[in-house]
CSV table of C-alpha atoms in Angstrom, one decimal:
chain,number,residue,atom,x,y,z
A,1,MET,CA,3.1,1.3,3.5
A,2,GLY,CA,-7.1,-0.4,-1.5
A,3,THR,CA,-9.5,-1.2,-4.0
A,4,VAL,CA,-11.1,-1.8,-7.3
A,5,THR,CA,-8.7,-0.7,-10.1
A,6,ALA,CA,-10.7,0.7,-13.5
A,7,THR,CA,-8.9,-0.2,-17.1
A,8,ALA,CA,-10.7,2.3,-18.7
A,9,ILE,CA,-13.2,5.7,-17.4
A,10,PRO,CA,-16.8,5.2,-17.0
A,11,SER,CA,-18.9,7.1,-19.3
A,12,GLN,CA,-20.3,8.9,-16.3
A,13,ALA,CA,-19.6,9.5,-12.3
A,14,ALA,CA,-21.4,7.6,-10.0
A,15,SER,CA,-24.5,8.5,-8.3
A,16,THR,CA,-24.1,11.1,-5.6
A,17,GLY,CA,-27.3,9.9,-3.8
A,18,HIS,CA,-27.4,7.3,-0.8
A,19,LYS,CA,-24.2,6.9,0.8
A,20,PRO,CA,-24.7,3.5,3.1
A,21,THR,CA,-24.2,4.0,7.0
A,22,ILE,CA,-21.3,1.4,8.1
A,23,ALA,CA,-21.8,-0.8,10.8
A,24,PRO,CA,-19.5,0.5,13.7
A,25,ASN,CA,-18.8,-3.3,14.5
A,26,ALA,CA,-16.8,-5.3,12.4
A,27,VAL,CA,-17.3,-9.2,11.5
A,28,VAL,CA,-14.4,-11.3,11.1
A,29,VAL,CA,-14.1,-12.8,7.9
A,30,ALA,CA,-10.6,-14.5,8.2
A,31,SER,CA,-8.3,-15.0,10.9
A,32,ASN,CA,-4.8,-16.4,11.3
A,33,LEU,CA,-3.4,-14.4,8.3
A,34,HIS,CA,0.4,-14.4,7.5
A,35,ASN,CA,1.4,-10.6,7.9
A,36,PRO,CA,-1.4,-9.6,5.5
A,37,ARG,CA,-1.3,-6.3,3.5
A,38,GLY,CA,-3.8,-5.4,0.8
A,39,VAL,CA,-7.2,-6.7,0.3
A,40,ARG,CA,-8.7,-6.2,-3.3
A,41,VAL,CA,-11.9,-6.7,-5.0
A,42,GLN,CA,-11.7,-9.4,-7.9
A,43,PRO,CA,-13.7,-8.9,-11.4
A,44,ASP,CA,-16.1,-12.1,-10.0
A,45,GLY,CA,-16.6,-10.6,-6.4
A,46,SER,CA,-14.0,-12.3,-4.5
A,47,LEU,CA,-11.7,-10.9,-2.1
A,48,VAL,CA,-7.7,-11.7,-2.5
A,49,VAL,CA,-5.5,-10.6,0.4
A,50,ALA,CA,-1.9,-10.4,-0.1
A,51,GLU,CA,0.0,-12.1,2.9
A,52,ALA,CA,3.5,-11.1,3.0
A,53,GLY,CA,4.5,-14.3,4.5
A,54,THR,CA,5.9,-15.5,8.2
A,55,THR,CA,9.1,-15.3,10.0
A,56,LEU,CA,11.9,-18.2,9.8
A,57,ALA,CA,13.1,-20.4,12.4
A,58,THR,CA,16.3,-20.4,10.6
A,59,CYS,CA,17.3,-16.7,10.3
A,60,PRO,CA,20.2,-15.9,12.7
A,61,PRO,CA,20.0,-12.5,14.8
A,62,PRO,CA,21.6,-9.6,13.3
A,63,PRO,CA,24.7,-8.3,14.5
A,64,ALA,CA,24.5,-5.6,17.1
A,65,ASN,CA,23.2,-2.1,16.0
A,66,GLN,CA,23.4,-3.5,12.6
A,67,ARG,CA,20.6,-5.3,10.2
A,68,ASN,CA,20.3,-8.6,8.3
A,69,SER,CA,17.8,-10.4,6.0
A,70,CYS,CA,16.7,-13.7,5.4
A,71,LEU,CA,14.7,-15.0,2.0
A,72,GLY,CA,12.0,-17.3,2.6
A,73,PHE,CA,8.8,-18.5,0.3
A,74,THR,CA,6.4,-18.2,2.7
A,75,GLY,CA,4.2,-15.1,1.0
A,76,SER,CA,0.6,-16.4,-0.3
A,77,LEU,CA,-2.5,-14.9,-1.7
A,78,TYR,CA,-5.8,-16.1,0.5
A,79,ARG,CA,-9.1,-15.9,-1.5
A,80,VAL,CA,-12.4,-15.2,-0.1
A,81,ALA,CA,-15.8,-16.1,-2.1
A,82,GLY,CA,-19.0,-16.5,-0.3
A,83,SER,CA,-18.3,-19.2,2.4
A,84,SER,CA,-15.5,-20.5,0.8
A,85,LYS,CA,-12.0,-19.4,1.6
A,86,GLY,CA,-8.4,-20.2,1.9
A,87,ARG,CA,-4.9,-19.5,-0.1
A,88,VAL,CA,-4.7,-20.1,-3.6
A,89,VAL,CA,-1.3,-19.3,-4.3
A,90,THR,CA,1.2,-20.0,-1.9
A,91,GLY,CA,5.2,-20.4,-2.1
A,92,LEU,CA,5.6,-16.4,-2.9
A,93,PRO,CA,9.1,-14.9,-1.9
A,94,SER,CA,9.2,-13.0,1.4
A,95,GLU,CA,12.0,-11.2,3.2
A,96,GLN,CA,12.7,-11.2,7.0
A,97,ILE,CA,14.3,-8.1,8.2
A,98,ASN,CA,15.7,-8.0,11.6
A,99,GLN,CA,16.8,-4.8,12.8
A,100,ASP,CA,19.0,-4.6,15.9
A,101,TYR,CA,18.5,-1.3,17.8
A,102,GLY,CA,20.9,-1.9,20.8
A,103,THR,CA,18.3,-2.1,23.5
A,104,SER,CA,15.9,-4.4,21.3
A,105,VAL,CA,15.8,-6.2,17.8
A,106,LEU,CA,12.6,-5.5,15.7
A,107,THR,CA,11.6,-7.9,13.2
A,108,ARG,CA,9.1,-7.6,10.2
A,109,VAL,CA,8.5,-9.4,6.9
A,110,ALA,CA,8.7,-7.9,3.6
A,111,GLY,CA,6.7,-9.7,0.7
A,112,ALA,CA,3.5,-9.4,-1.3
A,113,VAL,CA,1.7,-6.1,-0.9
A,114,GLN,CA,-1.3,-6.4,-3.4
A,115,ALA,CA,-2.7,-8.7,-5.8
A,116,ASP,CA,-5.1,-8.7,-8.9
A,117,TYR,CA,-6.4,-11.5,-10.9
A,118,ALA,CA,-4.5,-11.0,-14.5
A,119,GLY,CA,-7.2,-13.1,-16.2
A,120,ASP,CA,-4.9,-15.9,-17.5
A,121,GLY,CA,-4.5,-18.3,-14.4
A,122,THR,CA,-2.4,-15.9,-12.4
A,123,PHE,CA,-2.4,-12.5,-10.6
A,124,GLN,CA,-0.4,-9.3,-10.8
A,125,VAL,CA,1.3,-8.6,-7.4
A,126,SER,CA,3.5,-5.6,-5.8
A,127,TYR,CA,6.0,-6.6,-3.4
A,128,GLY,CA,8.0,-4.4,-0.7
A,129,LEU,CA,11.3,-4.5,-0.4
A,130,SER,CA,12.9,-1.7,1.9
A,131,GLY,CA,16.4,-1.9,0.0
A,132,ALA,CA,18.2,-1.7,-3.3
A,133,PRO,CA,18.8,-4.4,-5.9
A,134,ALA,CA,22.0,-5.1,-4.2
A,135,ASP,CA,20.2,-6.1,-1.1
A,136,ARG,CA,17.4,-8.1,-3.2
A,137,ALA,CA,20.4,-9.9,-4.8
A,138,ALA,CA,22.1,-10.9,-1.9
A,139,LEU,CA,19.3,-12.6,-0.3
A,140,GLY,CA,19.7,-15.2,-3.3
A,141,ALA,CA,17.8,-16.7,-6.2
A,142,GLY,CA,14.1,-16.5,-6.1
A,143,SER,CA,14.6,-13.0,-4.6
A,144,GLU,CA,13.6,-11.2,-7.8
A,145,PRO,CA,10.1,-10.6,-7.7
A,146,LEU,CA,11.1,-8.5,-4.3
A,147,GLY,CA,10.8,-5.2,-5.2
A,148,SER,CA,9.1,-4.9,-7.8
A,149,LEU,CA,5.4,-5.7,-10.0
A,150,SER,CA,5.5,-9.4,-11.0
A,151,THR,CA,2.8,-12.2,-11.9
A,152,SER,CA,2.3,-14.8,-9.0
A,153,LYS,CA,4.3,-17.1,-11.3
A,154,GLY,CA,7.4,-15.0,-11.0
A,155,LYS,CA,7.7,-13.2,-14.2
A,156,VAL,CA,8.7,-9.8,-13.4
A,157,LEU,CA,6.6,-7.3,-15.3
A,158,GLY,CA,8.1,-4.0,-13.7
A,159,ASP,CA,11.4,-3.6,-11.5
A,160,LEU,CA,10.8,-0.7,-9.2
A,161,ALA,CA,14.0,-1.2,-7.5
A,162,GLU,CA,16.2,-1.1,-10.6
A,163,HIS,CA,14.5,2.0,-11.3
A,164,GLU,CA,15.2,3.7,-8.2
A,165,LEU,CA,18.6,2.3,-8.5
A,166,GLU,CA,19.3,3.9,-12.2
A,167,HIS,CA,17.4,7.1,-11.0
A,168,ASN,CA,16.8,7.9,-7.7
A,169,PRO,CA,14.3,11.0,-8.4
A,170,ASP,CA,13.9,12.1,-4.8
A,171,ALA,CA,18.0,12.9,-4.3
A,172,ALA,CA,16.1,16.2,-6.2
A,173,ASP,CA,14.4,16.9,-3.0
A,174,GLY,CA,17.5,16.6,-1.0
A,175,ILE,CA,16.4,13.0,0.4
A,176,THR,CA,20.0,11.3,1.2
A,177,GLY,CA,20.6,7.5,1.9
A,178,GLY,CA,19.4,6.2,-1.6
A,179,PRO,CA,18.9,4.5,-3.4
A,180,PHE,CA,16.1,2.8,-1.3
A,181,SER,CA,12.8,1.2,-2.7
A,182,ASN,CA,9.6,-0.3,-1.1
A,183,PRO,CA,7.1,-0.6,-3.6
A,184,TRP,CA,3.3,-0.3,-2.2
A,185,GLU,CA,0.1,-0.4,-4.2
A,186,PHE,CA,-0.8,-0.2,-8.2
A,187,ALA,CA,-3.4,0.8,-10.3
A,188,LYS,CA,-3.9,-0.2,-14.3
A,189,ASP,CA,-3.9,2.8,-16.6
A,190,GLY,CA,-4.7,1.6,-20.1
A,191,LYS,CA,-2.2,-1.3,-20.7
A,192,ASP,CA,0.3,0.3,-18.2
A,193,PHE,CA,0.6,0.1,-14.4
A,194,LEU,CA,1.1,3.3,-12.1
A,195,VAL,CA,2.9,1.8,-9.1
A,196,THR,CA,3.7,4.0,-6.1
A,197,ASP,CA,7.0,3.4,-4.4
A,198,ALA,CA,6.9,4.5,-0.5
A,199,GLY,CA,10.6,4.2,-0.3
A,200,ALA,CA,11.5,6.1,-3.3
A,201,ASN,CA,8.8,8.7,-2.9
A,202,ASP,CA,7.4,8.5,-6.8
A,203,LEU,CA,4.9,7.2,-8.7
A,204,ILE,CA,6.3,4.9,-11.3
A,205,ARG,CA,4.7,4.0,-14.7
A,206,VAL,CA,4.9,0.3,-15.7
A,207,HIS,CA,4.8,0.1,-19.2
A,208,ALA,CA,3.7,-2.7,-21.5
A,209,ASP,CA,7.1,-3.9,-22.4
A,210,GLY,CA,8.5,-3.9,-19.0
A,211,THR,CA,10.2,-0.8,-19.4
A,212,THR,CA,9.7,1.7,-16.4
A,213,SER,CA,9.7,5.4,-15.9
A,214,THR,CA,9.2,8.2,-13.0
A,215,GLU,CA,5.7,9.5,-13.5
A,216,PHE,CA,5.5,11.8,-10.7
A,217,LEU,CA,7.8,12.9,-8.0
A,218,PHE,CA,6.1,14.0,-4.3
A,219,PRO,CA,7.4,16.8,-3.3
A,220,ASN,CA,8.4,16.6,0.4
A,221,ASN,CA,5.9,17.7,3.4
A,222,ILE,CA,6.9,20.3,5.9
A,223,SER,CA,7.1,19.1,9.7
A,224,ALA,CA,5.8,20.7,12.5
A,225,ASN,CA,8.2,19.6,14.5
A,226,PRO,CA,11.7,20.3,12.7
A,227,ALA,CA,13.8,19.1,15.7
A,228,THR,CA,12.7,15.4,15.3
A,229,SER,CA,13.3,15.5,11.5
A,230,ASP,CA,14.5,12.4,9.6
A,231,PRO,CA,18.6,12.6,9.2
A,232,GLN,CA,18.0,11.7,5.5
A,233,THR,CA,15.6,14.6,4.7
A,234,PRO,CA,16.2,18.1,4.9
A,235,VAL,CA,15.7,20.2,8.1
A,236,GLY,CA,11.9,20.7,8.6
A,237,GLN,CA,10.8,18.4,5.8
A,238,LEU,CA,9.2,15.0,5.7
A,239,GLN,CA,9.3,12.1,2.7
A,240,ALA,CA,6.3,11.9,1.2
A,241,VAL,CA,6.1,8.3,1.8
A,242,PRO,CA,3.2,7.6,-1.3
A,243,THR,CA,1.4,4.6,-0.5
A,244,GLY,CA,-2.5,3.9,-1.6
A,245,ILE,CA,-3.8,4.7,-5.4
A,246,VAL,CA,-7.1,4.2,-6.9
A,247,ARG,CA,-9.0,5.5,-9.7
A,248,GLY,CA,-12.0,7.4,-9.4
A,249,HIS,CA,-15.3,7.4,-10.9
A,250,ASP,CA,-13.9,10.3,-12.9
A,251,GLY,CA,-11.2,8.6,-14.2
A,252,ALA,CA,-8.6,10.2,-12.1
A,253,PHE,CA,-6.0,8.6,-9.9
A,254,TYR,CA,-6.0,9.3,-6.2
A,255,ILE,CA,-3.1,9.0,-4.5
A,256,ALA,CA,-2.2,8.5,-0.5
A,257,ASP,CA,1.1,9.9,1.2
A,258,MET,CA,1.8,8.9,4.7
A,259,SER,CA,4.4,12.2,5.0
A,260,GLY,CA,7.0,10.7,7.1
A,261,MET,CA,4.2,9.3,9.5
A,262,GLU,CA,4.0,12.6,11.3
A,263,GLN,CA,0.3,13.1,12.8
A,264,GLY,CA,-1.8,15.1,10.9
A,265,LYS,CA,0.4,15.4,7.8
A,266,SER,CA,-1.2,13.0,5.2
A,267,ARG,CA,-2.1,14.5,1.9
A,268,ILE,CA,-4.4,13.0,-1.1
A,269,TRP,CA,-3.4,13.7,-4.2
A,270,ARG,CA,-5.4,13.8,-7.7
A,271,TYR,CA,-3.6,13.0,-10.5
A,272,VAL,CA,-4.6,12.9,-14.2
A,273,PRO,CA,-1.8,11.9,-16.4
A,274,GLY,CA,-0.7,14.4,-18.9
A,275,SER,CA,-1.1,17.0,-15.9
A,276,GLN,CA,0.0,18.2,-12.6
A,277,PRO,CA,-0.9,16.7,-9.6
A,278,THR,CA,-3.0,18.8,-6.9
A,279,VAL,CA,-3.7,18.2,-3.1
A,280,ILE,CA,-7.2,17.6,-2.5
A,281,ALA,CA,-7.2,16.7,1.2
A,282,THR,CA,-5.0,17.3,4.2
A,283,GLY,CA,-4.9,16.7,8.3
A,284,LEU,CA,-5.2,13.0,8.2
A,285,THR,CA,-2.9,10.8,9.6
A,286,ASP,CA,-0.8,7.8,8.0
A,287,VAL,CA,-2.9,7.0,4.9
A,288,LEU,CA,-1.6,4.1,3.2
A,289,GLY,CA,-5.3,2.7,1.5
A,290,LEU,CA,-7.7,4.1,-0.7
A,291,ALA,CA,-11.2,3.1,-1.9
A,292,LEU,CA,-14.4,4.4,-3.9
A,293,ASP,CA,-17.6,5.0,-2.2
A,294,PRO,CA,-20.0,2.7,-4.9
A,295,HIS,CA,-22.9,5.2,-4.3
A,296,SER,CA,-20.8,8.6,-4.4
A,297,ASN,CA,-17.6,10.6,-5.6
A,298,ASP,CA,-16.4,9.9,-2.2
A,299,LEU,CA,-12.9,8.2,-1.0
A,300,ILE,CA,-12.8,6.1,1.9
A,301,ALA,CA,-9.5,6.2,3.5
A,302,LEU,CA,-7.6,3.9,6.0
A,303,SER,CA,-5.2,5.3,8.5
A,304,TYR,CA,-2.8,2.6,9.8
A,305,GLY,CA,-2.3,5.4,12.9
A,306,THR,CA,-4.0,8.2,14.6
A,307,GLY,CA,-1.1,9.1,16.9
A,308,THR,CA,2.6,9.8,16.5
A,309,SER,CA,5.3,7.7,14.4
A,310,SER,CA,6.6,6.6,17.8
A,311,ASN,CA,3.0,5.6,19.0
A,312,PRO,CA,0.8,5.2,16.1
A,313,GLY,CA,-2.3,4.0,18.3
A,314,PRO,CA,-5.2,2.7,16.5
A,315,GLY,CA,-6.1,3.0,12.8
A,316,ALA,CA,-9.0,4.8,11.7
A,317,LEU,CA,-11.4,4.9,8.8
A,318,ASN,CA,-12.4,8.4,7.2
A,319,ARG,CA,-14.5,9.6,4.3
A,320,ILE,CA,-13.1,12.3,1.5
A,321,SER,CA,-15.2,14.5,-0.6
A,322,THR,CA,-13.2,14.4,-3.9
A,323,SER,CA,-15.1,17.8,-4.6
A,324,THR,CA,-14.5,20.1,-1.5
A,325,GLY,CA,-11.6,17.9,0.2
A,326,ALA,CA,-14.0,17.6,3.2
A,327,VAL,CA,-13.0,14.5,5.6
A,328,THR,CA,-15.6,13.0,7.7
A,329,ALA,CA,-14.9,10.2,10.5
A,330,ILE,CA,-16.5,7.2,10.0
A,331,GLN,CA,-16.9,5.7,13.5
A,332,THR,CA,-15.8,2.3,14.4
A,333,THR,CA,-16.2,0.4,17.7
A,334,THR,CA,-13.9,-2.7,16.6
A,335,PRO,CA,-9.9,-1.8,16.9
A,336,LEU,CA,-8.0,-1.3,13.7
A,337,VAL,CA,-4.6,-2.9,14.9
A,338,ALA,CA,-1.8,-1.9,12.5
A,339,PRO,CA,-4.2,-1.9,9.3
A,340,ALA,CA,-2.8,-2.3,6.3
A,341,GLY,CA,-5.6,-3.2,3.4
A,342,LEU,CA,-8.8,-1.6,2.3
A,343,ALA,CA,-11.2,-2.8,0.0
A,344,VAL,CA,-15.0,-1.6,-0.5
A,345,THR,CA,-17.5,-3.8,-2.4
A,346,SER,CA,-20.3,-2.8,-4.8
A,347,ASN,CA,-22.8,-2.6,-1.9
A,348,GLY,CA,-20.7,-0.7,0.3
A,349,ASP,CA,-19.1,-3.2,2.6
A,350,VAL,CA,-15.7,-2.1,4.0
A,351,TYR,CA,-13.0,-4.7,4.5
A,352,VAL,CA,-9.9,-3.9,6.6
A,353,THR,CA,-6.7,-6.4,7.0
A,354,SER,CA,-6.1,-5.8,10.7
A,355,ASN,CA,-3.5,-7.0,13.2
A,356,THR,CA,-1.1,-7.2,10.3
A,357,GLN,CA,2.6,-7.6,12.2
A,358,GLY,CA,2.8,-11.4,12.5
A,359,SER,CA,0.6,-14.3,11.9
A,360,THR,CA,-2.3,-13.8,13.7
A,361,GLY,CA,-3.6,-11.0,11.1
A,362,GLU,CA,-7.3,-10.5,10.2
A,363,LEU,CA,-9.5,-10.0,7.7
A,364,LEU,CA,-12.3,-7.6,8.9
A,365,LYS,CA,-15.8,-6.8,7.7
A,366,PHE,CA,-17.9,-3.6,8.2
A,367,PRO,CA,-21.4,-4.4,7.1
A,368,ALA,CA,-23.4,-1.7,5.0
A,369,SER,CA,-26.7,-0.8,5.6
């Protein structure tokens, strides 16, 4: 708004043989998570969930028909290792955003989106923002990691919000109202990172020295309902909203976009650095997480919803063939309520964060057989 990332290209692709069956009923692995976002399998086989944080009792309501934000330090990283589970990092920066729509006030929390162990006692963490560097600065001291890729100790590895301020690449696609940054997921590429910015509609390379460059600007999609176009987008077009990214068994990066959250418009991209990205699958809705099937060259995709942008409905899981683009639904009976994170383990177990809007979030496991 998921998955193991590799630092080197495997010498050969995974087997295209057995594809394990995924049980339709989920087991609740963890509950009472605080606005959970991404879940990642770590090198030791454990799982780490990024929690954006909680709301603040001290945050005042917004002015009529306006928005306000408050800084908190309620974000955390939740680790599951066998029967051991609990928060291993707390006090991460978070942002409570209150929007008055006239008839109602919507409150949400932005913060940690994805976390991977860095190997030195810290984690690499991507943070959402939904704004520009000035919005971040207005929150006060300690807000610097928001809108960036940082370590869990607060060192900024790459400032995506600042990159958006300086370059605003999607202005070339006719997107107005910028700069606007909302980083989502990241993947390693050698010593660099590739990070999707759902607000800026681009893929950003974070270099080892902390500098950033635009890797790819996702083009607008075409709306099936031009009359309902976003006023910040050319008529009849949809902002790309790139989200999930994972490195495939073939060494290419696979990236999902939500395409304005319009039903059936999500695209799955294949990208080899230095070449032109291509769309390999379409027809999905609100895809915000991708993972690798460990036993084939397929992707597993997580949809935030399957309905319209105003009524997304339940989420969904789908299998995508990277060779043909064919999409096959994965049947589940456990409801996916505003899911946000996806991971698949080496034996094919599928993990999803669900109920992600509030402090009653869950980590669900759909066992493989």
